Coordinates of C-alpha atoms and ligand atoms in Angstrom, one line a residue:
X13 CA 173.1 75.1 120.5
X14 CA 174.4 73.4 124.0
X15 CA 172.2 70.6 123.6
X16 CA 171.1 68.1 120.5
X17 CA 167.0 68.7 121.7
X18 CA 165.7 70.9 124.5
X19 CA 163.5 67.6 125.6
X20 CA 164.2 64.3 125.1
X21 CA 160.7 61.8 125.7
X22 CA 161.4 57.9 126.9
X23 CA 158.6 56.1 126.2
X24 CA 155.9 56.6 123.7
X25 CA 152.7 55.8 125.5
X26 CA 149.6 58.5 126.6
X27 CA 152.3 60.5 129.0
X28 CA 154.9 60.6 127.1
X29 CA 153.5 60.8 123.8
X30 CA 151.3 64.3 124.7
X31 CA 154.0 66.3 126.7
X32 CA 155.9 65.3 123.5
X33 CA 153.4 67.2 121.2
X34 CA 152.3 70.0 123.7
X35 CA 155.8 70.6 123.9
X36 CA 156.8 70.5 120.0
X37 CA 153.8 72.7 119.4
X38 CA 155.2 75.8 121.3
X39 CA 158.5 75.5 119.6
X40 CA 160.3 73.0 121.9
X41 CA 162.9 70.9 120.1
X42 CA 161.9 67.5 120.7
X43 CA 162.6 63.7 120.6
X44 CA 161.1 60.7 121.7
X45 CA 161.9 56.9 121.7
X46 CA 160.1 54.2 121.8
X47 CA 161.6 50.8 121.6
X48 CA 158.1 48.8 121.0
X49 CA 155.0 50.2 119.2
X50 CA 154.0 53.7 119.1
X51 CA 150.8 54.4 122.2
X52 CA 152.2 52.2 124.5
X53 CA 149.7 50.2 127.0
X54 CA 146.9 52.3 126.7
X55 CA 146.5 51.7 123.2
X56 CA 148.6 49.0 122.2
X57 CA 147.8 46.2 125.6
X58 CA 145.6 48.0 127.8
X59 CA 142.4 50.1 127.6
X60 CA 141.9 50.1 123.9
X61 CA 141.9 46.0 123.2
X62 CA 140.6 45.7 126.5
X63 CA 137.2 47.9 125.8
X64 CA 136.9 46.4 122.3
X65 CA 137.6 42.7 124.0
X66 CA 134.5 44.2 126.8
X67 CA 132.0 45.2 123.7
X68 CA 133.0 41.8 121.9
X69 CA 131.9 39.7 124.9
X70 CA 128.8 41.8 125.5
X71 CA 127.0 40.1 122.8
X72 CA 126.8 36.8 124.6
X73 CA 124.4 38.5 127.3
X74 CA 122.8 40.8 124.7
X75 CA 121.7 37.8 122.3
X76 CA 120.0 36.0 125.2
X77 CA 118.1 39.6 126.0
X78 CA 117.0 40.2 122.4
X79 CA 115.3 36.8 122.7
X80 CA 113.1 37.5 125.5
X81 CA 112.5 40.8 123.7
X82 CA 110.7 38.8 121.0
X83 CA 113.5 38.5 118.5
X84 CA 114.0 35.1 116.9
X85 CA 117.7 34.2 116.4
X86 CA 119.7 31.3 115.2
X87 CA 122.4 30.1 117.8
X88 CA 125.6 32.5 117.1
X89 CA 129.6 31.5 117.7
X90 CA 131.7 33.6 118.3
X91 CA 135.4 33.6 116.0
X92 CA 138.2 34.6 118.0
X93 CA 141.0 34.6 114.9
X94 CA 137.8 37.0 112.9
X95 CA 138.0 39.2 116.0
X96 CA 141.6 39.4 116.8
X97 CA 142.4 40.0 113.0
X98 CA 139.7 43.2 113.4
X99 CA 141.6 44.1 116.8
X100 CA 144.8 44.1 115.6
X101 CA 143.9 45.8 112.1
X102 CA 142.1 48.5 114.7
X103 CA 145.9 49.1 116.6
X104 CA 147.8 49.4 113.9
X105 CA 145.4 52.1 112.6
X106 CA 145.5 54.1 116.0
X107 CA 149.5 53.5 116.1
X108 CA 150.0 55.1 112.8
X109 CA 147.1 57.9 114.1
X110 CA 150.3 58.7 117.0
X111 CA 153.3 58.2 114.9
X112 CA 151.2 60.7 112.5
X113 CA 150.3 63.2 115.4
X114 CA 153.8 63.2 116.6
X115 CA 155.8 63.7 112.7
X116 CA 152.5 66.5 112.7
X117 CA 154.1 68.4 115.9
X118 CA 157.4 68.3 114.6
X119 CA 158.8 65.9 117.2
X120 CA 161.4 63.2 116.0
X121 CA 160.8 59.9 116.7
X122 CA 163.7 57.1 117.1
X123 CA 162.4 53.5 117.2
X124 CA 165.2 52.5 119.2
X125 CA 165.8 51.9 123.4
X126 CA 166.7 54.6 125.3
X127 CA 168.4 54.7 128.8
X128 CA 169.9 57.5 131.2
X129 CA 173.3 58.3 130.9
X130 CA 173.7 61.2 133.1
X131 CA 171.4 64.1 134.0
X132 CA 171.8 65.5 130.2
X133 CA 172.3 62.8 127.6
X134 CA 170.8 59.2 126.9
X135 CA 172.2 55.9 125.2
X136 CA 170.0 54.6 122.2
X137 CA 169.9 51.1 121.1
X138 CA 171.5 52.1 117.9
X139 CA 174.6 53.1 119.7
X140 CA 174.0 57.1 119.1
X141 CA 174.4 59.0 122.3
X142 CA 171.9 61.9 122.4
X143 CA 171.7 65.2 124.5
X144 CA 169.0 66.9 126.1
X145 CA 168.1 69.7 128.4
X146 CA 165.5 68.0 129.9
X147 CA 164.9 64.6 129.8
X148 CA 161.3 63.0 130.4
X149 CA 161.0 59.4 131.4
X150 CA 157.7 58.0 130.7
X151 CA 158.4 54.3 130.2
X152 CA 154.9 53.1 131.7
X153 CA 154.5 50.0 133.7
X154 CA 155.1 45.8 133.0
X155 CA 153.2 43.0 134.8
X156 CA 153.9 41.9 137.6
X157 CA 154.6 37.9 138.2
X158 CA 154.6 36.3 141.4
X159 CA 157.8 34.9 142.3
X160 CA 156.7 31.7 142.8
X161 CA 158.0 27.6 140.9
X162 CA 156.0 27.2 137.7
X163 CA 155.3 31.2 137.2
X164 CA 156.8 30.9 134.0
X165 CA 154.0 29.1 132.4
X166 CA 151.3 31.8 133.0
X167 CA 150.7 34.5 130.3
X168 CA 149.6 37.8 131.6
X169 CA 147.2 40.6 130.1
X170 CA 150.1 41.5 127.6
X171 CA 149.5 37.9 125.7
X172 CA 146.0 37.6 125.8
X173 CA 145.4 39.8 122.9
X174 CA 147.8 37.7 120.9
X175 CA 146.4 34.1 121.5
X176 CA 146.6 31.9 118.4
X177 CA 143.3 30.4 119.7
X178 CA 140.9 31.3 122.7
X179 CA 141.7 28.5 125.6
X180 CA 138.4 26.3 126.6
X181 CA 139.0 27.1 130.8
X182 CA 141.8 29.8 132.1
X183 CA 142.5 30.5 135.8
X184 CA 142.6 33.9 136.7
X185 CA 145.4 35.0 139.3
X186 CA 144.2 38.3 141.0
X187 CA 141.4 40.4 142.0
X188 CA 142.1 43.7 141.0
X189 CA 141.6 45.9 137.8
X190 CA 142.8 43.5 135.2
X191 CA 141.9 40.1 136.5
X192 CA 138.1 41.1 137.3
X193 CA 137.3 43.0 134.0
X194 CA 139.6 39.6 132.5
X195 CA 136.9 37.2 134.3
X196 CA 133.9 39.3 132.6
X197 CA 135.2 39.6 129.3
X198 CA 136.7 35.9 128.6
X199 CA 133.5 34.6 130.5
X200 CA 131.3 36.6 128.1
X201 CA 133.6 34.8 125.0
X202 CA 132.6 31.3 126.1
X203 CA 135.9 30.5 128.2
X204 CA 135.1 29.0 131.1
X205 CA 136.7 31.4 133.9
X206 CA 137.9 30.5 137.3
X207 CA 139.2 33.1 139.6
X208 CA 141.7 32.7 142.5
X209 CA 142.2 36.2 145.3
X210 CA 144.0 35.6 147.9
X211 CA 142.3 38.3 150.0
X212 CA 138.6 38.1 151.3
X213 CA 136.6 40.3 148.7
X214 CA 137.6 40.9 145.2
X215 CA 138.8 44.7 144.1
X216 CA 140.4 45.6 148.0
X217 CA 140.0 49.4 148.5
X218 CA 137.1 49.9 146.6
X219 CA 133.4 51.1 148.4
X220 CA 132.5 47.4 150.4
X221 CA 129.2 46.8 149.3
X222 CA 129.8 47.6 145.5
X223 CA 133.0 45.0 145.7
X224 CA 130.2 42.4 147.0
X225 CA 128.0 43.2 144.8
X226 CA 130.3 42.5 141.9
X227 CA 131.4 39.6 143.1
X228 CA 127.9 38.1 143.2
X229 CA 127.2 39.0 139.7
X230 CA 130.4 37.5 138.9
X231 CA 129.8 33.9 139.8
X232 CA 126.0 34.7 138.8
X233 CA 127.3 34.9 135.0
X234 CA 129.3 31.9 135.4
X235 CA 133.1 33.4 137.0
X236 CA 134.1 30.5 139.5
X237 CA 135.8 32.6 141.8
X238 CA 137.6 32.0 145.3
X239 CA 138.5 34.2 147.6
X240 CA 140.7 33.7 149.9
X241 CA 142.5 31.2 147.7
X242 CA 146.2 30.8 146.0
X243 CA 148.4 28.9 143.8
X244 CA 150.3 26.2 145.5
X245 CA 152.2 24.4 142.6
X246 CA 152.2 24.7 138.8
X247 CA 153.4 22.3 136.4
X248 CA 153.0 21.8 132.2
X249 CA 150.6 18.7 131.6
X250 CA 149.2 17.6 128.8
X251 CA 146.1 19.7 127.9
X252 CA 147.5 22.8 129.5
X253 CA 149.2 24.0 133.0
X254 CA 148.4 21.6 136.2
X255 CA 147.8 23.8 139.3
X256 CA 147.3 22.9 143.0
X257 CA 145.9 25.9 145.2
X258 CA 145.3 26.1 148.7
X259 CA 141.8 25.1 149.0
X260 CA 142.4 21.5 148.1
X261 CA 141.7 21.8 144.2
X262 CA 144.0 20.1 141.4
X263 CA 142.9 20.9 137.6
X264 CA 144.6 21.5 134.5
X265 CA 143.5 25.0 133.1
X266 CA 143.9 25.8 129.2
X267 CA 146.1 28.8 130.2
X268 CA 146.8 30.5 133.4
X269 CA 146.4 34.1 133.4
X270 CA 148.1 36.8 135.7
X271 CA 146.6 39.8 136.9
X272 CA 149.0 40.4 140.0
X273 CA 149.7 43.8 139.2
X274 CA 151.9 46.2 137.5
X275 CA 155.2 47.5 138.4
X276 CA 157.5 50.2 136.9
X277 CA 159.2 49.9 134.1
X278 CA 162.6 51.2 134.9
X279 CA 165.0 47.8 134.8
X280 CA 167.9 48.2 132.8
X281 CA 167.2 52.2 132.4
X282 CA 170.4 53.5 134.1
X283 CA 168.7 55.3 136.4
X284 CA 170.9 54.1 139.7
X285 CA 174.0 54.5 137.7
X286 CA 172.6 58.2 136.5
X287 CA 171.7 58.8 140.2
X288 CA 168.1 59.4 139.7
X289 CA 166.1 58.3 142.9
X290 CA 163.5 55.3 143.1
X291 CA 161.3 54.2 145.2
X292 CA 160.7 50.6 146.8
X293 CA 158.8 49.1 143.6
X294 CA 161.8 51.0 141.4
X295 CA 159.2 54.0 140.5
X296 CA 161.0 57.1 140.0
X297 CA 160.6 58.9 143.2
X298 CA 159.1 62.4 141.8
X299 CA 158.0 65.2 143.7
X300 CA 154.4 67.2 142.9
X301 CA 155.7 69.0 139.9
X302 CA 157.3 65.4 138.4
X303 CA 160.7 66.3 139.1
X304 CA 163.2 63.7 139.9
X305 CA 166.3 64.0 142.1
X306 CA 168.1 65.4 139.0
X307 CA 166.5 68.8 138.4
X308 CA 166.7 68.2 134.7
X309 CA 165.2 65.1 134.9
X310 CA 161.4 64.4 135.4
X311 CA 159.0 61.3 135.0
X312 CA 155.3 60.9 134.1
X313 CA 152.8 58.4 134.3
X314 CA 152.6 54.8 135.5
X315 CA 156.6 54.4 135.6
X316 CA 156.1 57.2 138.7
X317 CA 153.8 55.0 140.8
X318 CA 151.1 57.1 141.7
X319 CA 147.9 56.7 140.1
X320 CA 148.1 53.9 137.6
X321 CA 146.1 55.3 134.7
X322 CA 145.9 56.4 131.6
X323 CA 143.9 60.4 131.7
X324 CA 146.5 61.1 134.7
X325 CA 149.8 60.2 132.6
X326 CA 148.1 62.7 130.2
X327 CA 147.7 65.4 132.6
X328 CA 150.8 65.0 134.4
X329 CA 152.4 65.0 130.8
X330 CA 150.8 68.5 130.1
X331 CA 151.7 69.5 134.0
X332 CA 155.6 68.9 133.0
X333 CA 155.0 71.2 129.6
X334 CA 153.7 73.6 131.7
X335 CA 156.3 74.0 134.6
X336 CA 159.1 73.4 132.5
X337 CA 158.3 74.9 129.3
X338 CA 156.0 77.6 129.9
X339 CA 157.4 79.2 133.1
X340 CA 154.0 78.2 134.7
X341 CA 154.7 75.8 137.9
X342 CA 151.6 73.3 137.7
X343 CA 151.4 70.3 140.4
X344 CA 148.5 67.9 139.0
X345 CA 145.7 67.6 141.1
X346 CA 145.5 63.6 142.3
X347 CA 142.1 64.4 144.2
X348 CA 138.8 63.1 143.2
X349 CA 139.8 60.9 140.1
X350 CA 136.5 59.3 138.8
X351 CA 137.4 55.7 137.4
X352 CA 135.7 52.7 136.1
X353 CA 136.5 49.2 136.1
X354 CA 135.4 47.3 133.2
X355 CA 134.1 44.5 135.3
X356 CA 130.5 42.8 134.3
X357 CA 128.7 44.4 135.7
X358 CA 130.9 47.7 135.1
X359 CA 131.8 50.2 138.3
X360 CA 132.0 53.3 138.1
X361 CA 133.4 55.1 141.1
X362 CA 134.7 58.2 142.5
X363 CA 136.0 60.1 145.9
X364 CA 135.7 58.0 149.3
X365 CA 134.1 54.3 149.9
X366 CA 131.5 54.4 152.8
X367 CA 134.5 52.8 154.6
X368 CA 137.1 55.5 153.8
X369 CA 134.7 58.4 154.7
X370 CA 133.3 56.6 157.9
X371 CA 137.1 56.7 159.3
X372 CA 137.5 60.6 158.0
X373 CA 134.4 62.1 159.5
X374 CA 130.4 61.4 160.2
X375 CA 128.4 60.1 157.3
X376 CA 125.1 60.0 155.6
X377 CA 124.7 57.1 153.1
X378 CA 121.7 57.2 150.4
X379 CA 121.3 53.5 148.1
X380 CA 119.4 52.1 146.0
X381 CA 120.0 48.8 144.9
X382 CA 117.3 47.3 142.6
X383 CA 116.3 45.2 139.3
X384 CA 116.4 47.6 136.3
X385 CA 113.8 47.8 134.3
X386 CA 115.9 46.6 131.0
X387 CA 117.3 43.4 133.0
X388 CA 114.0 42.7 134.8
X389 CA 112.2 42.5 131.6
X390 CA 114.9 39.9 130.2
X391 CA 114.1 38.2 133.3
X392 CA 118.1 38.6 134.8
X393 CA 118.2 38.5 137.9
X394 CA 121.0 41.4 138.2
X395 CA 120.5 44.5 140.3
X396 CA 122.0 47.9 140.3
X397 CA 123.8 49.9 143.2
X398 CA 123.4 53.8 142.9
X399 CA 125.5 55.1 146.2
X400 CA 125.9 58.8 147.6
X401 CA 128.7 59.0 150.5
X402 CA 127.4 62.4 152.2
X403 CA 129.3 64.8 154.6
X404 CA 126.9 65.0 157.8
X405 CA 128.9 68.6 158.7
X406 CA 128.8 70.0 154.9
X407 CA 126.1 68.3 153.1
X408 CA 129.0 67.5 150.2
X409 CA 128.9 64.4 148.9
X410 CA 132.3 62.5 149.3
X411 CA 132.1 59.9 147.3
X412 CA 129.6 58.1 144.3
X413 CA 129.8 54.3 143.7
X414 CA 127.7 52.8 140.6
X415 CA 127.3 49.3 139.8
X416 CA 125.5 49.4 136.3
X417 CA 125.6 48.9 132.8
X418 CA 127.5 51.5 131.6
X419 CA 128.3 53.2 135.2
X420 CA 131.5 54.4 133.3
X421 CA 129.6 56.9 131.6
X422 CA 127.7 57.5 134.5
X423 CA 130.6 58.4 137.2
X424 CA 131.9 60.7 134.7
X425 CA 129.6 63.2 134.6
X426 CA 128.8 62.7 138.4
X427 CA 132.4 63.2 138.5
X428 CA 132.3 66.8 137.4
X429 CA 129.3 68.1 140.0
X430 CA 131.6 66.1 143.2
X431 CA 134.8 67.8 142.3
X432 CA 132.8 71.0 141.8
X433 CA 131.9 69.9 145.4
X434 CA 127.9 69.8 144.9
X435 CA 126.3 68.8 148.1
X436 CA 123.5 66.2 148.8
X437 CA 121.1 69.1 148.4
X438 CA 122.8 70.1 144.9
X439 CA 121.6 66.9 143.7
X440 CA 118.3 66.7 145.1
X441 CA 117.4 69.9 143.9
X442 CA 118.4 68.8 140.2
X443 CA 115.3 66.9 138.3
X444 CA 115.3 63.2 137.3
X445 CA 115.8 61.7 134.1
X446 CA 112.9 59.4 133.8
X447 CA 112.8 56.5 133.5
X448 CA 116.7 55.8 134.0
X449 CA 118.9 54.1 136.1
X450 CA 120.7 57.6 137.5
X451 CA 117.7 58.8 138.1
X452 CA 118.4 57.4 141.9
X453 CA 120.9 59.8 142.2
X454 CA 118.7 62.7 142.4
X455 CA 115.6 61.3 143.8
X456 CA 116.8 59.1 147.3
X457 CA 115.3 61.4 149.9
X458 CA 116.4 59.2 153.2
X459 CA 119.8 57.7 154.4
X460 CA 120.1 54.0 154.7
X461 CA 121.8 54.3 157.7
X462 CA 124.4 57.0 159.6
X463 CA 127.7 56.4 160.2
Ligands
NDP26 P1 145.9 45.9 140.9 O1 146.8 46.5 141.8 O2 144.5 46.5 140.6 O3 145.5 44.4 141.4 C1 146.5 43.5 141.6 C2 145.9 42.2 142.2 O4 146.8 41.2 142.3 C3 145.4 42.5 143.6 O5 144.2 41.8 143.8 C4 146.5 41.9 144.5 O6 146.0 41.4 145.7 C5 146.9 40.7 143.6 N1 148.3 40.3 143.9 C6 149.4 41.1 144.0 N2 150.5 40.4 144.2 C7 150.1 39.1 144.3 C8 150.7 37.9 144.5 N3 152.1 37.8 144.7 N4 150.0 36.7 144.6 C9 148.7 36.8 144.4 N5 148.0 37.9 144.2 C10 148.7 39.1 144.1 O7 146.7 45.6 139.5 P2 146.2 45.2 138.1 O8 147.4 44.4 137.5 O9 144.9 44.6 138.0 O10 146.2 46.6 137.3 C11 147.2 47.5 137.4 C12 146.7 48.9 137.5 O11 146.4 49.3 136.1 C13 145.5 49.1 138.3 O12 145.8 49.4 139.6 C14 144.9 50.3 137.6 O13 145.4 51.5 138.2 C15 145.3 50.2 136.2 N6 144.2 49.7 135.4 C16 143.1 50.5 135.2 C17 142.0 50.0 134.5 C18 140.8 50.9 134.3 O14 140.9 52.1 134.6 N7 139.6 50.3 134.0 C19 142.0 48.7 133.8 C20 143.2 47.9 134.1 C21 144.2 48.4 134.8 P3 145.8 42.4 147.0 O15 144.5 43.2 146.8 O16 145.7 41.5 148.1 O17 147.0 43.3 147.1

């Protein structure tokens, strides 16, 4: 044989991790190596903690509802170290369910870093020197830290699942993904949360009036957040880090927290010496089929720089299989990707903002924004947004935006009847789940206004 494996994977996480086994299952001789822990940040410091960290802080809200429900209950605390113990326990049972799926699919692992060498053959850690016919490069994303004096002293998302002990106050850098759903969940868990953006409205490119209305609800539940507001100086004081920001305030915060983004993770992987193309942030340039500049060399996933998130590393993992594997050339469709953010309350959210589809063409927009029954009988004063973007010349509806307990759910299965491109009519003609929040979807008859 010319080569050691047909494909060789970098990176272990949800990209690399399934082209890996698709591939392995069809016959393909395959490696992979992973230089940290098997599942990468999906599984390992990403979605996975983060959800279980969401349903752990949940219980705050949910012990104050079952009280004006008419339970009696004793005043509860939560235990970080009992919890991070379970969390942990719960990763290294899903990293041995992926080292186990990938021994199962006949792929061979190598715990080791891997870079480029040249267009066939990479450079493990353990000094071996390994060649491939194709070679895959799926090595995710890493924070991204302001370069800015005193930096050093925040943590980011990757240490907050590994606290020794949960901080009384943290300062939040950000208002994206990360540092909103970070707010919620360390709010929920008794910290107390400041926020600093530096632009005007929390989660920038999401639908306008769902950002708002997550922003209110954030500061309702306790999240001091500032807009418009920065980090001027940091320095290590006793009782934490010291920060001065731009609007004046001075404080010493237990920790502060990161949540500036994510860029790729390609530093030190020889690509530039290999002659494999990036891109501005150092993302593999790619083109639709995940092919790099070297025609033997293609990347999935975060470390390309498209669409940061996990179901799309996945399907641009099984794309690659199929165009390079199966004779089948497969582009992966980027259009319509529902998502949620994790935030309290949650968003769900898919296709165009009112703000987006306003620019692209004339617009109906059906709302509803009200008390839910659940919330209003707990006497919370939070309100839900239900949101139908609607094409005035085709009827389709170009984008949904939920604001809602479990709106995750929600914008999945709405997800399915907008990529199937149902119209306005579609929905209307479909009957109402009663009584339910969604059941807005289907039953707003007029526009709140035209566009
Ligand atoms: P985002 O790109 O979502 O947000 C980054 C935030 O940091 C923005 O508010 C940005 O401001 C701000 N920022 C960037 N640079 C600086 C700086 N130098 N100083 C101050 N603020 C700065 O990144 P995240 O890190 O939150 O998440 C990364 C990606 O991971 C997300 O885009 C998403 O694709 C994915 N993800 C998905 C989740 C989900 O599906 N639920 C959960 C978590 C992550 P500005 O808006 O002004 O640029």
């Amino acid at each position: 044989m010319k080569f050691d494996y047909d494909l060789f994977v970098i990176g272990g996480g949800s990209g690399g991790v399934r082209a890996a086994r698709v591939a392995a299952a069809d016959g393909v001789r395959v490696a992979l190596a992973e230089e940290d822990r098997m599942g990468g940040t999906c599984v390992i410091r990403g979605c996975v903690p983060k959800k279980l960290m969401v349903f752990a802080s949940e219980f705050s809200e949910a012990i104050s509802d079952a009280r004006a429900y008419g339970w009696e209950l004793g005043e509860g605390r939560f235990d970080w170290p009992t919890f991070r113990a379970k969390l942990h326990a719960e990763l290294d049972r899903l990293e041995g369910v992926y080292r186990r799926l990938l021994d199962g699919s006949g792929v061979t692992t190598y715990n080791a870093r891997a870079t480029v060498k040249d267009a066939h053959h990479v450079a493990l850690s353990t000094g071996e020197v390994i060649s491939a016919g194709h070679i895959l490069i799926a090595t995710g994303g890493v924070p991204s830290v302001p370069d800015q004096p005193g930096a050093e002293l925040g943590i980011t998302s990757n240490d907050i699942f590994n606290l020794e002990e949960l901080p009384a106050s943290i300062l939040i850098v950000g208002g994206g993904y990360i540092a909103c759903e970070f707010a919620g969940i360390l709010n929920g868990l008794g910290v107390r949360v400041t926020q600093y953006y530096r632009g005007a409205q929390i989660l920038r490119g999401f639908d306008d009036e769902a950002r708002g209305m997550i922003a209110d609800q954030m500061r309702e539940r306790g999240v001091d957040l500032h807009c418009g507001t920065t980090i001027l100086a940091m320095e290590k004081r006793e009782g934490g880090v010291w920060v001065k920001s731009s609007n004046g305030h001075e404080e010493i915060f237990g920790q502060v927290m990161f949540a500036t983004g994510r860029a790729p993770n390609t530093w030190g992987l020889g690509l530039a010496e290999a002659g494999v193309a990036q891109g501005r942030n150092g993302e593999v340039v790619v083109d639709d089929y995940s092919q790099s500049s070297l025609p033997s060399i293609y990347a999935v996933g975060d470390v390309t720089d498209r669409v940061q998130l996990t179901p799309v590393a996945i399907r641009e993992g099984m794309a690659f299989v199929e165009t390079v594997f199966r004779g089948n050339p497969t582009k992966v469709d980027h259009e319509l990707i529902p998502s949620a953010v994790f935030t309290q309350p949650e968003f769900g959210t898919v296709g165009l903002s009112e703000e987006a589809a306003r620019e692209q063409e004339p617009i109906e927009v059906y709302a509803a924004s009200f008390r839910p029954m659940q919330h209003a009988f707990a006497g919370r004063s939070d309100r839900v947004l239900m949101k139908l973007i609607v094409s005035q010349a085709t009827r389709k509806v170009l984008g949904c935006h939920i604001v809602a307990d479990h709106a995750g759910e929600m914008i999945q299965l709405a997800g399915i009847a907008i990529k199937m491109g149902a119209t306005k009519e579609d929905f209307d003609r479909t009957v109402a789940v009663h009584p339910t929040m969604a059941e807005e979807l289907v039953t707003i008859k007029t526009p709140v206004r035209t566009a």
